[in-house]
Amino acid sequence: MDDLNLLRDLGRDLEHEPPPTLVRQRSRLAGGAAAPRRRRWLAPAIMATAAAVTAALVLVPTVLLRGGDGGRHALGTVARTESGPARAVNVLVIGADGRNGGASNADSIVLVHLPADRGRASVLSIPRDVVSSPVTCPNAKLASPRMTYMLTGGLSCSVKRVESLTSVRVDQAVKVDFAGFAKMVDALGGVEITLPKAVDDRNSGLRLGAGRHLVKGRQALAYARVRHGLDDGSDLARVERQQRLMKALLARAHQKFGNPVAMARFVAAASSSVTVLGGDDSVALKSLAKGLEKVNPNRSDYAVLPTRINPADPGTLVVDEARTAAALRPFKR
Amino acid sequence: MTAAPAVPETETDAELIRRSHADPEAFAALFDRYAPMLYRYVSRRLGPEQAEDIVGDTFLAAFGRRARYDLERPDARPWLFGIVTKLVARHHRDEAARYRALRRSPAEHAVPFPDDAVDDAVAAAGVRPVLAGALAALPRRDRDVLLLVAWADLSYAETAAALGIPVGTVRSRLNRARRKIRAALGDTDPMREEA
């Protein structure tokens, strides 16, 4: 055989098919493209972020209010929320991709500002390709200045990096691990979804007829990810579907909380997927959770931290200092 | 529901990139067109773990440089493979280590072959460690040329465009790389079971 053909055979052996998660890289592109404008409801990156925030808004109160030990991982190194009358707080929400082995990467990074009356949140998405200036973290050497690697030094280090990047004080940080999502659904005995038509999608593994179904975690995850055969296949449609799923999950959770066994199972699954930083003061955590519970994700204000392509490294972004003031204003109150 | 405007199949890459100057969202169509192909290529060189991020980095960098794209070139593949090559180069130690690992280990998994392919398959399995070792030992620039031709299926002219070098240089690097590969293979008899 010819050497080039042998080489081609070796190449085919080494090749891997693109995973469904490759689509995340597409939304990074939208994050960079969307940066110049303050509000872009239809940009996929923001919508994906909205899904992460919805997840956080659903999960955090659930875990914290229902007696889960969400404070277990607390390191107590950042400012705590005082108990007593509510005051405005800034919460950092990180959606982590939970890769097997190795540190997980931050997939979506979001600052949420809750005003004292807790009515309407401001949500600022930080593109994961933004680079931050170096910060010193006691327990980590900084691997890469890109924000997506912010979890390397733990949540307290993530907080420092966001504070240094935005000059906004972060009161609380929450990490939501999407890998645990399927487990949470299973703990609730499944979740109800409605399909407008039959779906058979090989990429995501979703095969269901039209109508209402009670699906287990793996299928719920496929439903959240599927890009073909349902709606118009756009990222936007997918994210709307994810939000419907989150709402269905919340409804299911409320339904099941009368059952102590189901509830205990759910809390165990959820608390292993949600990490909270900001002190183990349960009063403070509960007051924050109550605040989050009141917020309506649909009434919140979504924006993206203004960035531009990093001239020193076009694969990354830098904060566009000239345009950040307006975006950061709600967070400095 | 706002559906993304359908991209006509006939639109060339250059037309897409031109449209993306005013409408950045148009660039996403380029991602849909080539991300899977680039992923497969990088997964060969660096494995699946790094391929995903590198594909994302590639498109982000391409997006940042789209104003400088030569619109006279309808096919954007050489341009994208050029960016990929630069990004893969940052991991050249990982890449060499990946090939060296193959050199040491036997075939990772047995793949069933149709009968008439068995001989070739046996031969391929036998030379695989040798090939991998030879790849690991190649200078980075020669390997870039060899793999753009053998794995990315670029022509000599496209490879030259991707790397920003003359076609003559592509030929000489390719010849040098193939000579070394053949020399390595020559040390073994690929038809023998114990290579």
Coordinates of C-alpha atoms in Angstrom, one line a residue:
Chain A
M1 CA 0.0 0.0 0.0
D2 CA 1.0 3.5 -0.7
D3 CA 2.3 5.6 2.2
L4 CA -0.4 8.3 1.9
N5 CA -3.1 5.6 1.9
L6 CA -1.7 4.1 5.0
L7 CA -1.6 7.5 6.6
R8 CA -5.2 8.1 5.6
D9 CA -6.2 4.8 7.2
L10 CA -4.5 5.9 10.4
G11 CA -6.3 9.2 10.3
R12 CA -9.6 7.5 9.9
D13 CA -8.8 5.4 13.0
L14 CA -8.0 8.4 15.0
E15 CA -11.0 10.5 13.9
H16 CA -13.9 11.3 16.2
E17 CA -17.4 12.4 15.2
P18 CA -18.4 15.9 16.3
P19 CA -20.4 15.7 19.5
P20 CA -23.8 17.5 19.9
T21 CA -22.0 19.9 22.3
L22 CA -20.1 21.3 19.4
V23 CA -23.0 23.7 19.0
R24 CA -21.8 25.6 22.1
Q25 CA -18.8 26.8 20.1
R26 CA -21.3 28.4 17.7
S27 CA -22.9 30.4 20.4
R28 CA -19.4 31.7 21.4
L29 CA -19.3 33.2 18.0
A30 CA -22.6 34.8 18.6
G31 CA -21.3 36.1 21.9
G32 CA -18.5 37.9 20.1
A33 CA -20.8 39.1 17.4
A34 CA -23.4 40.3 19.8
A35 CA -21.0 42.3 21.9
P36 CA -21.4 45.7 20.3
R37 CA -25.0 46.1 21.2
R38 CA -26.4 46.4 24.7
R39 CA -29.7 44.5 24.2
R40 CA -30.1 41.7 21.7
W41 CA -32.9 39.5 22.7
L42 CA -32.5 37.1 19.8
A43 CA -28.7 36.5 20.0
P44 CA -28.3 32.8 20.8
A45 CA -25.5 33.4 23.3
I46 CA -27.8 35.5 25.5
M47 CA -30.6 33.1 25.1
A48 CA -28.4 30.2 26.2
T49 CA -27.4 32.3 29.1
A50 CA -31.0 32.9 29.9
A51 CA -31.5 29.2 30.1
A52 CA -28.6 28.9 32.5
V53 CA -30.1 31.7 34.6
T54 CA -33.5 30.1 34.6
A55 CA -31.8 26.9 35.7
A56 CA -30.2 28.8 38.6
L57 CA -33.3 30.6 39.5
V58 CA -35.2 27.3 39.6
L59 CA -32.5 25.3 41.4
V60 CA -31.1 27.6 43.9
P61 CA -34.2 28.4 45.8
T62 CA -35.2 24.7 45.6
V63 CA -32.0 23.5 47.1
L64 CA -31.6 26.3 49.6
L65 CA -35.1 26.5 50.9
R66 CA -35.9 22.9 51.1
G67 CA -33.2 22.1 53.5
G68 CA -30.5 20.9 51.1
D69 CA -27.0 21.5 52.4
G70 CA -26.1 23.9 49.7
G71 CA -23.8 25.8 52.0
R72 CA -21.7 22.7 52.5
H73 CA -19.1 23.7 50.0
A74 CA -18.9 27.3 51.2
L75 CA -15.4 28.5 51.7
G76 CA -16.5 31.7 53.6
T77 CA -13.9 33.8 51.9
V78 CA -16.1 36.4 50.2
A79 CA -18.5 39.0 51.6
R80 CA -21.6 37.5 53.1
T81 CA -25.1 38.7 52.7
E82 CA -26.2 40.2 55.9
S83 CA -29.4 38.9 57.4
G84 CA -32.2 41.3 58.2
P85 CA -34.0 43.5 55.7
A86 CA -33.2 42.7 52.1
R87 CA -30.6 44.8 50.3
A88 CA -29.4 44.8 46.7
V89 CA -27.1 41.9 45.9
N90 CA -24.9 40.8 43.0
V91 CA -24.9 37.1 42.4
L92 CA -22.4 35.3 40.1
V93 CA -24.0 32.3 38.3
I94 CA -21.7 29.9 36.5
G95 CA -23.0 27.2 34.3
A96 CA -20.3 24.5 34.3
D97 CA -20.0 21.8 31.6
G98 CA -18.9 19.1 34.0
R99 CA -16.5 17.2 31.8
N100 CA -15.4 13.8 33.0
G101 CA -12.0 14.0 34.5
G102 CA -10.2 17.3 34.8
A103 CA -11.6 20.6 35.9
S104 CA -14.9 21.7 34.4
N105 CA -15.0 24.8 32.3
A106 CA -17.3 27.7 32.7
D107 CA -19.8 27.4 29.8
S108 CA -21.9 30.5 30.7
I109 CA -20.9 33.2 33.1
V110 CA -23.6 35.5 34.3
L111 CA -23.9 38.3 36.9
V112 CA -27.4 38.8 38.3
H113 CA -28.3 41.9 40.2
L114 CA -31.2 41.7 42.6
P115 CA -32.5 45.1 43.7
A116 CA -33.6 45.5 47.3
D117 CA -37.3 44.9 46.3
R118 CA -36.3 41.8 44.3
G119 CA -38.8 42.5 41.6
R120 CA -36.8 42.7 38.4
A121 CA -33.3 41.3 38.0
S122 CA -30.6 42.6 35.7
V123 CA -28.7 39.9 34.0
L124 CA -25.3 40.6 32.5
S125 CA -23.6 37.8 30.5
I126 CA -19.9 37.7 30.4
P127 CA -18.5 36.1 27.2
R128 CA -16.4 33.1 28.2
D129 CA -13.6 34.2 25.8
V130 CA -12.9 37.4 27.6
V131 CA -9.5 37.5 29.2
S132 CA -9.1 38.9 32.7
S133 CA -6.0 40.4 34.2
P134 CA -4.2 38.0 36.6
V135 CA -5.5 37.7 40.1
T136 CA -3.8 35.8 42.9
C137 CA -5.7 32.9 44.3
P138 CA -4.3 31.1 47.3
N139 CA -5.0 27.6 46.0
A140 CA -4.4 27.8 42.3
K141 CA -2.0 28.8 39.7
L142 CA -3.8 30.6 37.0
A143 CA -3.7 28.4 34.0
S144 CA -5.2 30.7 31.4
P145 CA -6.5 34.3 31.5
R146 CA -9.6 33.2 29.6
M147 CA -12.7 33.4 31.7
T148 CA -13.9 30.0 30.6
Y149 CA -11.1 28.5 32.7
M150 CA -12.1 30.6 35.8
L151 CA -13.1 27.5 37.7
T152 CA -9.5 26.3 37.9
G153 CA -9.0 27.9 41.3
G154 CA -12.4 27.2 42.7
L155 CA -15.4 29.5 43.1
S156 CA -13.6 32.0 45.3
C157 CA -11.1 32.5 42.6
S158 CA -13.9 32.9 40.0
V159 CA -15.4 35.7 42.1
K160 CA -12.0 37.5 42.3
R161 CA -11.7 37.3 38.5
V162 CA -15.1 38.7 37.8
E163 CA -14.6 41.4 40.4
S164 CA -11.3 42.4 38.8
L165 CA -12.8 42.3 35.3
T166 CA -16.0 44.3 36.1
S167 CA -15.1 46.3 39.2
V168 CA -18.4 45.1 40.6
R169 CA -18.6 43.6 44.1
V170 CA -19.9 40.0 44.0
D171 CA -21.9 39.0 47.1
Q172 CA -22.6 35.4 46.2
A173 CA -21.6 32.8 43.7
V174 CA -23.5 29.8 42.5
K175 CA -22.2 27.1 40.2
V176 CA -24.7 24.9 38.3
D177 CA -23.4 21.7 36.9
F178 CA -25.4 20.7 33.9
A179 CA -24.1 17.1 34.0
G180 CA -26.3 16.6 37.1
F181 CA -29.4 17.6 35.2
A182 CA -30.4 14.2 34.1
K183 CA -30.0 12.8 37.7
M184 CA -32.3 15.6 39.0
V185 CA -35.0 14.7 36.5
D186 CA -34.8 11.0 37.4
A187 CA -35.0 11.9 41.1
L188 CA -38.4 13.5 40.3
G189 CA -39.5 10.4 38.5
G190 CA -39.3 12.1 35.1
V191 CA -40.7 15.3 33.6
E192 CA -43.6 15.9 31.3
I193 CA -42.9 17.3 27.8
T194 CA -45.2 17.8 24.9
L195 CA -44.1 17.3 21.3
P196 CA -45.9 18.9 18.4
K197 CA -44.8 16.0 16.2
A198 CA -42.9 12.7 16.2
V199 CA -39.2 13.1 16.5
D200 CA -36.4 10.6 15.5
D201 CA -33.1 12.4 15.9
R202 CA -30.0 10.3 15.7
N203 CA -27.6 13.1 16.9
S204 CA -29.3 13.5 20.3
G205 CA -30.9 10.1 20.5
L206 CA -34.4 11.4 20.9
R207 CA -37.1 9.1 19.6
L208 CA -40.7 9.9 20.6
G209 CA -44.1 10.2 19.0
A210 CA -46.2 13.3 19.0
G211 CA -48.1 14.4 22.1
R212 CA -47.4 14.4 25.9
H213 CA -44.7 12.2 27.4
L214 CA -43.3 11.6 30.8
V215 CA -39.6 11.3 30.1
K216 CA -36.6 10.3 32.1
G217 CA -33.4 12.3 32.6
R218 CA -31.5 11.1 29.6
Q219 CA -34.4 11.8 27.2
A220 CA -35.1 15.1 28.9
L221 CA -31.5 16.1 28.2
A222 CA -31.9 15.0 24.6
Y223 CA -35.1 17.0 24.3
A224 CA -33.2 20.0 25.6
R225 CA -30.4 19.5 23.1
V226 CA -32.1 18.3 19.9
R227 CA -31.6 20.6 17.0
H228 CA -33.4 18.7 14.2
G229 CA -36.9 17.7 13.6
L230 CA -38.5 20.0 16.2
D231 CA -39.4 23.7 15.6
D232 CA -37.2 25.6 13.3
G233 CA -33.9 24.2 14.5
S234 CA -32.6 27.6 15.6
D235 CA -30.7 28.1 18.8
L236 CA -33.4 30.5 19.9
A237 CA -36.1 27.8 19.6
R238 CA -33.8 25.3 21.4
V239 CA -33.3 27.7 24.3
E240 CA -37.0 28.4 24.6
R241 CA -37.5 24.7 24.7
Q242 CA -35.0 24.5 27.5
Q243 CA -36.8 27.1 29.4
R244 CA -40.1 25.3 29.0
L245 CA -38.4 22.2 30.3
M246 CA -37.1 24.1 33.4
K247 CA -40.6 25.3 34.1
A248 CA -42.0 21.8 33.7
L249 CA -39.3 20.6 36.0
L250 CA -40.2 23.2 38.6
A251 CA -43.9 22.3 38.4
R252 CA -43.0 18.6 38.8
A253 CA -40.8 19.5 41.8
H254 CA -43.6 21.4 43.5
Q255 CA -46.0 18.5 42.9
K256 CA -43.5 16.0 44.4
F257 CA -42.5 17.9 47.5
G258 CA -45.5 16.5 49.3
N259 CA -43.6 13.2 49.1
P260 CA -40.7 13.3 51.6
V261 CA -38.9 10.4 49.9
A262 CA -39.0 12.0 46.4
M263 CA -38.0 15.3 47.9
A264 CA -35.0 13.9 49.7
R265 CA -33.9 12.2 46.5
F266 CA -34.2 15.4 44.5
V267 CA -32.4 17.5 47.0
A268 CA -29.6 15.0 47.0
A269 CA -29.3 15.1 43.2
A270 CA -29.6 18.8 43.0
S271 CA -27.2 19.7 45.7
S272 CA -24.5 17.6 44.1
S273 CA -25.0 19.7 40.9
V274 CA -25.2 23.1 42.6
T275 CA -22.3 24.6 44.5
V276 CA -22.8 27.8 46.5
L277 CA -20.2 30.1 47.8
G278 CA -20.7 33.0 50.1
G279 CA -20.8 31.8 53.7
D280 CA -22.6 29.0 55.4
D281 CA -25.0 31.5 57.1
S282 CA -28.2 29.7 56.5
V283 CA -30.3 32.8 57.2
A284 CA -28.5 34.8 54.6
L285 CA -28.7 32.0 52.1
K286 CA -32.4 31.6 52.7
S287 CA -33.0 35.3 52.3
L288 CA -31.2 35.2 49.0
A289 CA -33.1 32.1 47.9
K290 CA -36.4 33.8 48.8
G291 CA -35.3 36.8 46.7
L292 CA -34.4 34.6 43.7
E293 CA -37.8 32.9 44.0
K294 CA -39.6 36.1 43.5
V295 CA -37.7 37.0 40.3
N296 CA -39.5 36.4 37.1
P297 CA -36.9 35.4 34.5
N298 CA -39.2 36.7 31.7
R299 CA -39.3 40.2 33.2
S300 CA -35.6 40.6 33.6
D301 CA -33.2 42.7 31.7
Y302 CA -30.6 40.9 29.7
A303 CA -27.3 42.4 28.5
V304 CA -23.8 41.3 27.4
L305 CA -20.6 42.8 28.8
P306 CA -19.3 44.9 25.9
T307 CA -16.1 43.4 24.4
R308 CA -14.0 43.6 21.4
I309 CA -11.6 41.2 19.7
N310 CA -8.3 41.1 21.6
P311 CA -5.7 42.6 19.2
A312 CA -2.9 40.6 20.9
D313 CA -4.8 37.3 20.4
P314 CA -7.7 37.2 18.0
G315 CA -9.0 34.0 19.6
T316 CA -10.0 35.9 22.7
L317 CA -11.9 39.0 23.7
V318 CA -11.1 42.0 25.9
V319 CA -13.5 44.2 27.8
D320 CA -14.3 47.3 25.8
E321 CA -13.7 49.8 28.6
A322 CA -15.3 52.7 26.7
R323 CA -18.7 51.0 26.6
T324 CA -19.0 49.2 29.9
A325 CA -20.3 52.0 32.1
A326 CA -23.9 51.6 31.0
A327 CA -23.9 47.9 31.2
L328 CA -22.4 47.8 34.7
R329 CA -24.5 50.7 36.1
P330 CA -27.3 48.5 37.5
F331 CA -24.7 46.4 39.4
K332 CA -23.1 49.3 41.2
R333 CA -26.2 50.4 43.0
Chain B
M1 CA -40.7 32.8 16.4
T2 CA -38.0 34.3 14.3
A3 CA -36.4 31.8 12.1
A4 CA -32.9 32.4 10.8
P5 CA -33.1 33.2 7.1
A6 CA -32.4 30.2 5.1
V7 CA -29.0 30.2 3.5
P8 CA -29.1 29.3 -0.2
E9 CA -26.9 26.3 -0.9
T10 CA -25.4 28.1 -3.8
E11 CA -23.9 30.9 -1.8
T12 CA -20.2 30.7 -1.8
D13 CA -18.1 31.0 1.3
A14 CA -16.8 34.4 0.0
E15 CA -20.3 35.6 -0.4
L16 CA -21.2 34.6 3.1
I17 CA -18.2 36.4 4.5
R18 CA -19.0 39.5 2.5
R19 CA -22.5 39.4 3.8
S20 CA -21.2 39.0 7.4
H21 CA -19.4 42.3 7.2
A22 CA -22.7 44.1 7.6
D23 CA -24.6 41.2 9.2
P24 CA -22.4 39.3 11.7
E25 CA -25.0 36.6 12.1
A26 CA -24.3 35.4 8.6
F27 CA -20.9 34.2 9.8
A28 CA -22.7 31.4 11.8
A29 CA -23.6 29.8 8.5
L30 CA -19.9 29.3 7.8
F31 CA -19.7 27.5 11.2
D32 CA -22.5 25.2 10.2
R33 CA -20.8 24.5 6.9
Y34 CA -17.3 23.6 8.2
A35 CA -17.3 23.1 12.0
P36 CA -17.9 19.3 11.7
M37 CA -15.1 18.9 9.1
L38 CA -12.6 20.9 11.2
Y39 CA -13.6 19.0 14.3
R40 CA -12.9 15.7 12.6
Y41 CA -9.5 17.0 11.4
V42 CA -8.4 18.3 14.8
S43 CA -9.8 15.2 16.6
R44 CA -7.3 13.2 14.5
R45 CA -4.4 15.4 15.4
L46 CA -5.1 16.2 19.1
G47 CA -8.0 14.0 20.2
P48 CA -11.6 14.9 20.9
E49 CA -11.0 16.7 24.2
Q50 CA -9.2 19.6 22.6
A51 CA -10.9 19.6 19.3
E52 CA -14.1 21.2 20.4
D53 CA -12.4 24.3 21.9
I54 CA -10.0 24.6 19.0
V55 CA -12.8 24.6 16.5
G56 CA -14.5 27.4 18.6
D57 CA -11.3 29.3 18.8
T58 CA -10.8 29.0 15.0
F59 CA -14.2 30.5 14.2
L60 CA -13.8 33.3 16.7
A61 CA -10.4 34.2 15.3
A62 CA -11.8 33.9 11.7
F63 CA -14.7 36.1 12.7
G64 CA -12.3 38.7 14.0
R65 CA -10.3 38.7 10.8
R66 CA -13.2 38.4 8.3
A67 CA -12.7 41.9 7.0
R68 CA -9.2 40.8 5.8
Y69 CA -10.5 37.8 3.9
D70 CA -9.7 37.8 0.2
L71 CA -13.1 37.8 -1.3
E72 CA -11.6 36.6 -4.6
R73 CA -11.3 33.1 -3.0
P74 CA -14.8 31.5 -3.1
D75 CA -13.7 28.5 -1.0
A76 CA -12.9 29.4 2.7
R77 CA -11.5 26.0 3.6
P78 CA -7.8 26.9 3.1
W79 CA -8.2 30.0 5.2
L80 CA -9.9 28.1 8.0
F81 CA -7.4 25.2 7.9
G82 CA -4.6 27.8 8.0
I83 CA -6.1 29.2 11.3
V84 CA -6.6 25.7 12.6
T85 CA -3.0 24.8 11.8
K86 CA -1.7 27.7 13.9
L87 CA -3.9 26.8 16.8
V88 CA -3.0 23.1 16.7
A89 CA 0.7 24.2 16.7
R90 CA 0.2 25.6 20.2
H91 CA -0.3 22.0 21.3
H92 CA 2.4 20.4 19.3
R93 CA 3.8 18.7 22.3
D94 CA 0.4 17.1 23.0
E95 CA 0.2 16.0 19.4
A96 CA 3.6 14.3 19.4
A97 CA 2.8 12.6 22.7
R98 CA -0.5 11.4 21.2
Y99 CA 1.3 9.7 18.2
R100 CA 4.1 8.3 20.5
A101 CA 1.4 6.7 22.7
L102 CA 0.1 5.0 19.5
R103 CA 3.6 3.8 18.7
R104 CA 3.7 2.0 22.0
S105 CA 0.2 0.5 22.2
P106 CA -1.3 -2.0 19.9
A107 CA -4.6 -1.2 18.1
E108 CA -7.0 0.2 20.6
H109 CA -10.0 -1.6 19.4
A110 CA -10.6 -4.4 17.0
V111 CA -12.8 -3.3 14.1
P112 CA -14.6 -5.9 12.0
F113 CA -13.5 -5.8 8.4
P114 CA -15.2 -7.2 5.3
D115 CA -13.3 -10.3 4.1
D116 CA -11.5 -8.8 1.1
A117 CA -10.3 -6.0 3.3
V118 CA -8.7 -8.3 5.9
D119 CA -5.2 -8.3 4.3
D120 CA -5.1 -4.6 4.1
A121 CA -6.4 -4.3 7.6
V122 CA -3.8 -6.6 9.0
A123 CA -1.1 -4.7 7.1
A124 CA -2.5 -1.4 8.3
A125 CA -2.7 -2.5 11.9
G126 CA 0.9 -3.8 11.7
V127 CA 2.3 -0.5 10.4
R128 CA 0.2 1.7 12.5
P129 CA 2.7 2.0 15.4
V130 CA 5.5 2.7 12.9
L131 CA 3.5 5.3 11.1
A132 CA 2.6 7.0 14.4
G133 CA 6.2 7.0 15.5
A134 CA 7.3 8.5 12.2
L135 CA 4.6 11.2 12.4
A136 CA 5.7 12.1 16.0
A137 CA 9.3 12.5 14.8
L138 CA 8.5 14.8 11.9
P139 CA 9.4 18.5 12.2
R140 CA 6.2 20.5 12.8
R141 CA 6.1 22.3 9.5
D142 CA 6.6 19.2 7.5
R143 CA 3.9 17.4 9.4
D144 CA 1.5 20.4 8.9
V145 CA 1.9 20.0 5.1
L146 CA 1.7 16.3 5.1
L147 CA -1.5 16.2 7.2
L148 CA -3.2 19.0 5.3
V149 CA -2.7 16.9 2.2
A150 CA -3.4 13.5 3.6
W151 CA -6.0 14.2 6.2
A152 CA -7.7 17.5 5.2
D153 CA -7.6 16.5 1.5
L154 CA -6.3 19.9 0.5
S155 CA -4.6 20.3 -2.9
Y156 CA -1.0 21.5 -3.1
A157 CA -2.3 25.0 -4.0
E158 CA -4.8 25.0 -1.2
T159 CA -2.2 23.9 1.3
A160 CA 0.1 26.7 0.1
A161 CA -2.7 29.2 0.6
A162 CA -3.5 27.8 4.0
L163 CA 0.0 28.1 5.3
G164 CA 0.9 31.2 3.3
I165 CA 3.9 29.6 1.6
P166 CA 4.8 29.0 -2.1
V167 CA 3.5 25.8 -3.8
G168 CA 7.2 24.8 -4.4
T169 CA 7.7 24.8 -0.6
V170 CA 4.6 22.6 -0.1
R171 CA 6.1 20.1 -2.6
S172 CA 9.5 20.0 -1.0
R173 CA 8.1 19.7 2.5
L174 CA 5.7 17.0 1.4
N175 CA 8.4 15.0 -0.4
R176 CA 10.7 15.3 2.6
A177 CA 7.9 14.1 5.0
R178 CA 6.9 11.2 2.7
R179 CA 10.5 10.1 2.3
K180 CA 10.8 9.8 6.1
I181 CA 7.5 8.0 6.4
R182 CA 8.6 5.5 3.7
A183 CA 12.0 5.1 5.3
A184 CA 10.3 4.2 8.6
L185 CA 7.9 1.8 6.8
G186 CA 10.9 0.3 4.9
D187 CA 12.3 -0.9 8.2
T188 CA 9.4 -3.3 8.6
D189 CA 7.6 -5.7 6.4
P190 CA 4.0 -4.6 6.6
M191 CA 2.7 -7.9 5.5
R192 CA 4.3 -9.8 8.3
E193 CA 2.1 -10.2 11.5
E194 CA 4.8 -9.1 13.8
A195 CA 6.0 -5.7 12.5

